[in-house]
Tab-separated table of C-alpha atoms in Angstrom:
chain	number	residue	atom	x	y	z
A	588	UNK	CA	0.000	0.000	0.000
A	589	UNK	CA	2.748	2.460	0.947
A	590	UNK	CA	4.703	1.461	-2.144
A	591	UNK	CA	1.696	2.058	-4.399
A	592	UNK	CA	0.824	5.427	-2.856
A	593	UNK	CA	4.401	6.687	-2.775
A	594	UNK	CA	4.608	5.953	-6.495
A	595	UNK	CA	1.806	8.381	-7.319
A	596	UNK	CA	3.200	11.562	-8.845
A	597	UNK	CA	1.868	14.990	-7.929
A	598	UNK	CA	-0.618	16.136	-5.318
A	599	UNK	CA	-3.233	13.700	-4.062
A	600	UNK	CA	-6.857	14.460	-3.221
A	601	UNK	CA	-8.729	11.982	-1.026
A	602	UNK	CA	-12.499	11.706	-0.613
A	603	UNK	CA	-12.690	11.323	3.168
A	604	UNK	CA	-15.800	10.351	5.134
A	605	UNK	CA	-14.525	9.316	8.564
A	606	UNK	CA	-15.405	5.681	7.867
A	607	UNK	CA	-13.028	2.765	8.352
A	608	UNK	CA	-11.932	2.547	4.721
A	609	UNK	CA	-11.245	6.186	3.873
A	610	UNK	CA	-9.657	6.755	7.291
A	611	UNK	CA	-7.172	3.939	6.775
A	612	UNK	CA	-6.440	5.190	3.260
A	613	UNK	CA	-5.859	8.725	4.538
A	614	UNK	CA	-3.630	7.558	7.393
A	615	UNK	CA	-1.346	5.569	5.069
A	616	UNK	CA	-1.343	8.286	2.403
A	617	UNK	CA	-0.273	10.824	5.011
A	618	UNK	CA	3.007	8.903	5.434
A	619	UNK	CA	3.435	7.710	1.849
A	620	UNK	CA	2.701	11.037	0.122
A	621	UNK	CA	4.266	13.427	2.598
A	622	UNK	CA	2.994	16.964	2.175
A	623	UNK	CA	1.049	16.107	-0.976
A	624	UNK	CA	-2.264	14.903	0.505
A	625	UNK	CA	-5.401	17.066	0.494
A	626	UNK	CA	-8.471	15.349	2.016
A	627	UNK	CA	-12.009	16.538	1.283
A	628	UNK	CA	-15.253	15.890	3.132
A	629	UNK	CA	-18.285	16.147	0.851
A	630	UNK	CA	-21.004	17.922	2.840
A	631	UNK	CA	-24.662	17.918	1.816
A	632	UNK	CA	-28.089	17.258	3.376
A	633	UNK	CA	-27.341	13.568	2.761
A	634	UNK	CA	-24.611	13.698	5.441
A	635	UNK	CA	-25.840	13.699	9.033
A	636	UNK	CA	-24.413	16.210	11.472
A	637	UNK	CA	-23.249	13.307	13.631
A	638	UNK	CA	-21.161	11.890	10.775
A	639	UNK	CA	-19.747	15.314	9.965
A	640	UNK	CA	-18.669	15.809	13.581
A	641	UNK	CA	-17.188	12.317	13.687
A	642	UNK	CA	-15.100	12.999	10.566
A	643	UNK	CA	-13.590	16.072	12.232
A	644	UNK	CA	-12.768	14.055	15.339
A	645	UNK	CA	-11.056	11.314	13.329
A	646	UNK	CA	-9.033	13.806	11.286
A	647	UNK	CA	-7.886	15.495	14.495
A	648	UNK	CA	-6.685	12.145	15.855
A	649	UNK	CA	-4.795	11.419	12.644
A	650	UNK	CA	-3.296	14.895	12.772
A	651	UNK	CA	-4.485	16.150	9.415
A	652	UNK	CA	-6.843	18.911	8.296
A	653	UNK	CA	-9.420	18.396	5.581
A	654	UNK	CA	-11.445	20.795	3.477
A	655	UNK	CA	-15.221	20.685	3.381
A	656	UNK	CA	-16.794	20.746	-0.062
A	657	UNK	CA	-20.465	21.703	0.107
A	658	UNK	CA	-22.840	20.652	-2.635
A	659	UNK	CA	-26.609	20.507	-3.090
A	660	UNK	CA	-28.219	17.241	-4.285
A	661	UNK	CA	-31.628	18.912	-4.482
A	662	UNK	CA	-30.404	20.793	-7.556
A	663	UNK	CA	-30.549	17.507	-9.485
A	664	UNK	CA	-33.822	15.703	-10.203
A	665	UNK	CA	-31.870	12.578	-11.151
A	666	UNK	CA	-30.811	12.439	-7.485
A	667	UNK	CA	-33.775	13.617	-5.405
A	668	UNK	CA	-36.186	11.828	-7.767
A	669	UNK	CA	-34.629	8.667	-6.300
A	670	UNK	CA	-34.806	6.349	-9.276
A	671	UNK	CA	-32.846	3.124	-9.591
A	672	UNK	CA	-29.714	5.016	-10.724
A	673	UNK	CA	-29.791	7.600	-7.928
A	674	UNK	CA	-26.563	6.355	-6.330
A	675	UNK	CA	-24.747	6.499	-9.676
A	676	UNK	CA	-25.856	10.079	-10.386
A	677	UNK	CA	-25.106	11.162	-6.839
A	678	UNK	CA	-21.561	9.820	-6.973
A	679	UNK	CA	-21.040	11.226	-10.467
A	680	UNK	CA	-22.124	14.739	-9.462
A	681	UNK	CA	-20.137	14.674	-6.205
A	682	UNK	CA	-16.918	13.491	-7.778
A	683	UNK	CA	-17.262	15.776	-10.787
A	684	UNK	CA	-17.459	18.713	-8.384
A	685	UNK	CA	-14.563	17.327	-6.375
A	686	UNK	CA	-12.436	16.957	-9.502
A	687	UNK	CA	-13.139	20.598	-10.395
A	688	UNK	CA	-11.921	21.735	-6.981
A	689	UNK	CA	-8.899	19.436	-7.174
A	690	UNK	CA	-7.836	21.017	-10.447
A	691	UNK	CA	-8.100	24.467	-8.864
A	692	UNK	CA	-5.667	23.273	-6.191
A	693	UNK	CA	-3.330	21.717	-8.745
A	694	UNK	CA	-4.269	18.204	-7.638
A	695	UNK	CA	-3.868	15.635	-10.397
A	696	UNK	CA	-4.922	12.476	-8.510
A	697	UNK	CA	-8.210	11.721	-6.762
A	698	UNK	CA	-8.478	8.711	-4.432
A	699	UNK	CA	-11.513	6.950	-2.978
A	700	UNK	CA	-11.815	4.439	-0.120
A	701	UNK	CA	-13.586	1.715	-2.089
A	702	UNK	CA	-12.276	-1.669	-0.926
A	703	UNK	CA	-12.315	-5.199	-2.311
A	704	UNK	CA	-15.629	-6.286	-0.748
A	705	UNK	CA	-17.374	-3.352	-2.436
A	706	UNK	CA	-16.515	-4.687	-5.888
A	707	UNK	CA	-18.708	-7.751	-5.506
A	708	UNK	CA	-21.678	-5.878	-4.005
A	709	UNK	CA	-24.435	-3.780	-5.535
A	710	UNK	CA	-22.669	-0.402	-5.712
A	711	UNK	CA	-23.909	1.679	-8.684
A	712	UNK	CA	-21.570	4.456	-7.577
A	713	UNK	CA	-18.592	2.336	-8.636
A	714	UNK	CA	-19.508	2.951	-12.260
A	715	UNK	CA	-19.167	6.701	-11.701
A	716	UNK	CA	-15.839	6.234	-9.932
A	717	UNK	CA	-14.456	4.333	-12.907
A	718	UNK	CA	-15.858	6.787	-15.455
A	719	UNK	CA	-14.254	9.724	-13.648
A	720	UNK	CA	-10.834	8.047	-13.329
A	721	UNK	CA	-10.863	8.056	-9.534
A	722	UNK	CA	-8.180	5.769	-8.118
A	723	UNK	CA	-9.159	3.051	-5.616
A	724	UNK	CA	-5.882	1.979	-3.928
A	725	UNK	CA	-7.482	-0.385	-1.407
A	726	UNK	CA	-8.791	-2.480	-4.298
A	727	UNK	CA	-5.514	-2.307	-6.210
A	728	UNK	CA	-3.751	-3.600	-3.077
A	729	UNK	CA	-6.320	-6.398	-2.529
A	730	UNK	CA	-7.537	-5.119	0.836
A	731	UNK	CA	-11.004	-6.106	2.029
A	732	UNK	CA	-12.947	-4.827	5.034
A	733	UNK	CA	-11.520	-7.399	7.429
A	734	UNK	CA	-7.948	-6.600	6.329
A	735	UNK	CA	-8.611	-2.901	6.841
A	736	UNK	CA	-10.037	-3.438	10.322
A	737	UNK	CA	-7.005	-5.487	11.390
A	738	UNK	CA	-4.540	-2.972	9.963
A	739	UNK	CA	-6.500	-0.066	11.464
A	740	UNK	CA	-6.419	-1.753	14.876
A	741	UNK	CA	-2.637	-2.064	14.651
A	742	UNK	CA	-2.458	1.668	13.892
A	743	UNK	CA	-4.821	2.464	16.808
A	744	UNK	CA	-7.289	4.169	14.476
A	745	UNK	CA	-10.654	4.939	16.142
A	746	UNK	CA	-12.481	3.528	13.122
A	747	UNK	CA	-11.107	-0.007	13.330
A	748	UNK	CA	-14.368	-1.503	14.652
A	749	UNK	CA	-16.846	1.120	13.475
A	750	UNK	CA	-19.895	-0.098	11.593
A	751	UNK	CA	-20.411	1.171	8.063
A	752	UNK	CA	-22.567	4.298	7.957
A	753	UNK	CA	-24.469	4.875	4.731
A	754	UNK	CA	-25.791	8.306	3.766
A	755	UNK	CA	-29.266	9.419	4.823
A	756	UNK	CA	-30.595	9.043	1.273
A	757	UNK	CA	-30.202	5.258	1.528
A	758	UNK	CA	-32.999	5.219	4.124
A	759	UNK	CA	-35.531	6.237	1.459
A	760	UNK	CA	-37.015	3.523	-0.753
A	761	UNK	CA	-36.451	3.730	-4.495
A	762	UNK	CA	-39.178	5.764	-6.175
A	763	UNK	CA	-39.982	7.845	-3.090
A	764	UNK	CA	-38.880	11.454	-3.554
A	765	UNK	CA	-36.079	12.591	-1.248
A	766	UNK	CA	-36.782	15.934	0.411
A	767	UNK	CA	-34.942	18.088	2.919
A	768	UNK	CA	-37.814	17.712	5.372
A	769	UNK	CA	-37.807	13.921	5.097
A	770	UNK	CA	-34.045	13.688	5.677
A	771	UNK	CA	-34.298	15.948	8.716
A	772	UNK	CA	-37.031	13.742	10.170
A	773	UNK	CA	-34.937	10.621	9.567
A	774	UNK	CA	-31.898	12.198	11.201
A	775	UNK	CA	-33.957	13.356	14.204
A	776	UNK	CA	-35.529	9.911	14.564
A	777	UNK	CA	-32.185	8.102	14.525
A	778	UNK	CA	-30.791	10.541	17.091
A	779	UNK	CA	-33.834	9.794	19.256
A	780	UNK	CA	-33.124	6.080	18.974
A	781	UNK	CA	-29.564	6.667	20.158
A	782	UNK	CA	-31.024	8.425	23.195
A	783	UNK	CA	-32.718	5.085	23.894
A	784	UNK	CA	-29.278	3.410	23.554
A	785	UNK	CA	-30.334	1.799	20.265
A	786	UNK	CA	-27.157	2.575	18.364
A	787	UNK	CA	-27.401	0.457	15.232
A	788	UNK	CA	-30.975	1.171	14.163
A	789	UNK	CA	-31.901	2.597	10.776
A	790	UNK	CA	-35.202	3.804	9.405
A	791	UNK	CA	-36.357	2.528	6.013
A	792	UNK	CA	-38.950	4.883	4.561
A	793	UNK	CA	-41.256	4.642	1.572
A	794	UNK	CA	-44.299	6.656	0.548
A	795	UNK	CA	-46.728	4.724	2.764
A	796	UNK	CA	-44.892	3.302	5.752
A	797	UNK	CA	-41.683	3.214	7.765
A	798	UNK	CA	-39.681	0.228	8.954
A	799	UNK	CA	-37.408	0.492	11.963
A	800	UNK	CA	-34.535	-1.868	11.216
A	801	UNK	CA	-32.610	-3.165	14.241
A	802	UNK	CA	-30.076	-5.882	14.992
A	803	UNK	CA	-31.183	-9.203	16.465
A	804	UNK	CA	-29.332	-8.498	19.728
A	805	UNK	CA	-31.376	-5.308	20.208
A	806	UNK	CA	-34.706	-6.998	19.620
A	807	UNK	CA	-35.656	-7.881	23.205
A	808	UNK	CA	-34.883	-4.383	24.482
A	809	UNK	CA	-36.694	-2.601	21.632
A	810	UNK	CA	-39.788	-4.801	21.805
A	811	UNK	CA	-40.014	-4.137	25.543
A	812	UNK	CA	-40.089	-0.387	24.967
A	813	UNK	CA	-41.816	-0.381	21.594
A	814	UNK	CA	-44.980	1.544	22.617
A	815	UNK	CA	-42.846	4.378	24.023
A	816	UNK	CA	-40.407	4.402	21.105
A	817	UNK	CA	-43.226	4.225	18.564
A	818	UNK	CA	-44.973	7.174	20.195
A	819	UNK	CA	-41.866	9.355	19.955
A	820	UNK	CA	-41.308	8.408	16.313
A	821	UNK	CA	-44.919	9.234	15.519
A	822	UNK	CA	-44.422	12.643	17.141
A	823	UNK	CA	-41.580	13.240	14.664
A	824	UNK	CA	-43.907	12.380	11.790
A	825	UNK	CA	-43.563	8.643	11.120
A	826	UNK	CA	-47.098	7.344	11.612
A	827	UNK	CA	-47.180	3.915	9.937
A	828	UNK	CA	-44.382	2.115	11.749
A	829	UNK	CA	-43.191	-1.468	11.558
A	830	UNK	CA	-40.373	-3.175	13.417
A	831	UNK	CA	-37.957	-5.364	11.467
A	832	UNK	CA	-34.747	-7.287	12.132
A	833	UNK	CA	-31.665	-6.656	10.020
A	834	UNK	CA	-30.409	-9.934	8.567
């Protein structure tokens, strides 16, 4: 990994999220590309405030400063319309904007934290990454999620055991329009669930109903407090609620 990164010529931009993969990539690139690394956090209504704060904390621990790049997905019907290619268009718009900023900074390389396990999964955004010539070093170096967690643990990175955190837009079922108001309600609801010490729950929302998706180990606790939890979620605006187990 160090050998690959140190062989990259010129300045290096990294799409950083604070997740396990991009954090490991950034940490290694910091050593391999000394003084040439410029990380960016892509900020939009799709990014929760909790995840934004976490990214700053992680960067502080690594000892590197990143730049925030703000963009607006609601300017693009192909994104907020939430069709089957929404993830592709979202990634394409984000990385096109990021490339434009990179060129302004004289950055000739853009890196992403995609890892080997992502290649075999349903990730429409990978098509955009390839089309825009974004480099994916973790894949080139044959690193999967388990490898990254082990290596991150050895480096004492705070992300070594952190669960993957998808953007807020992934909570909304395909075909249901994504709105600012809906994302705010989802974010507020998931913060409420954390107040109940339910830390791995996610809402899954479509036009007619909402599923609360939890882990099997949280089931007994959630079912015991379901009337109270359901009442709070209904106060936020989710009226047709169903409880489901993540498999």
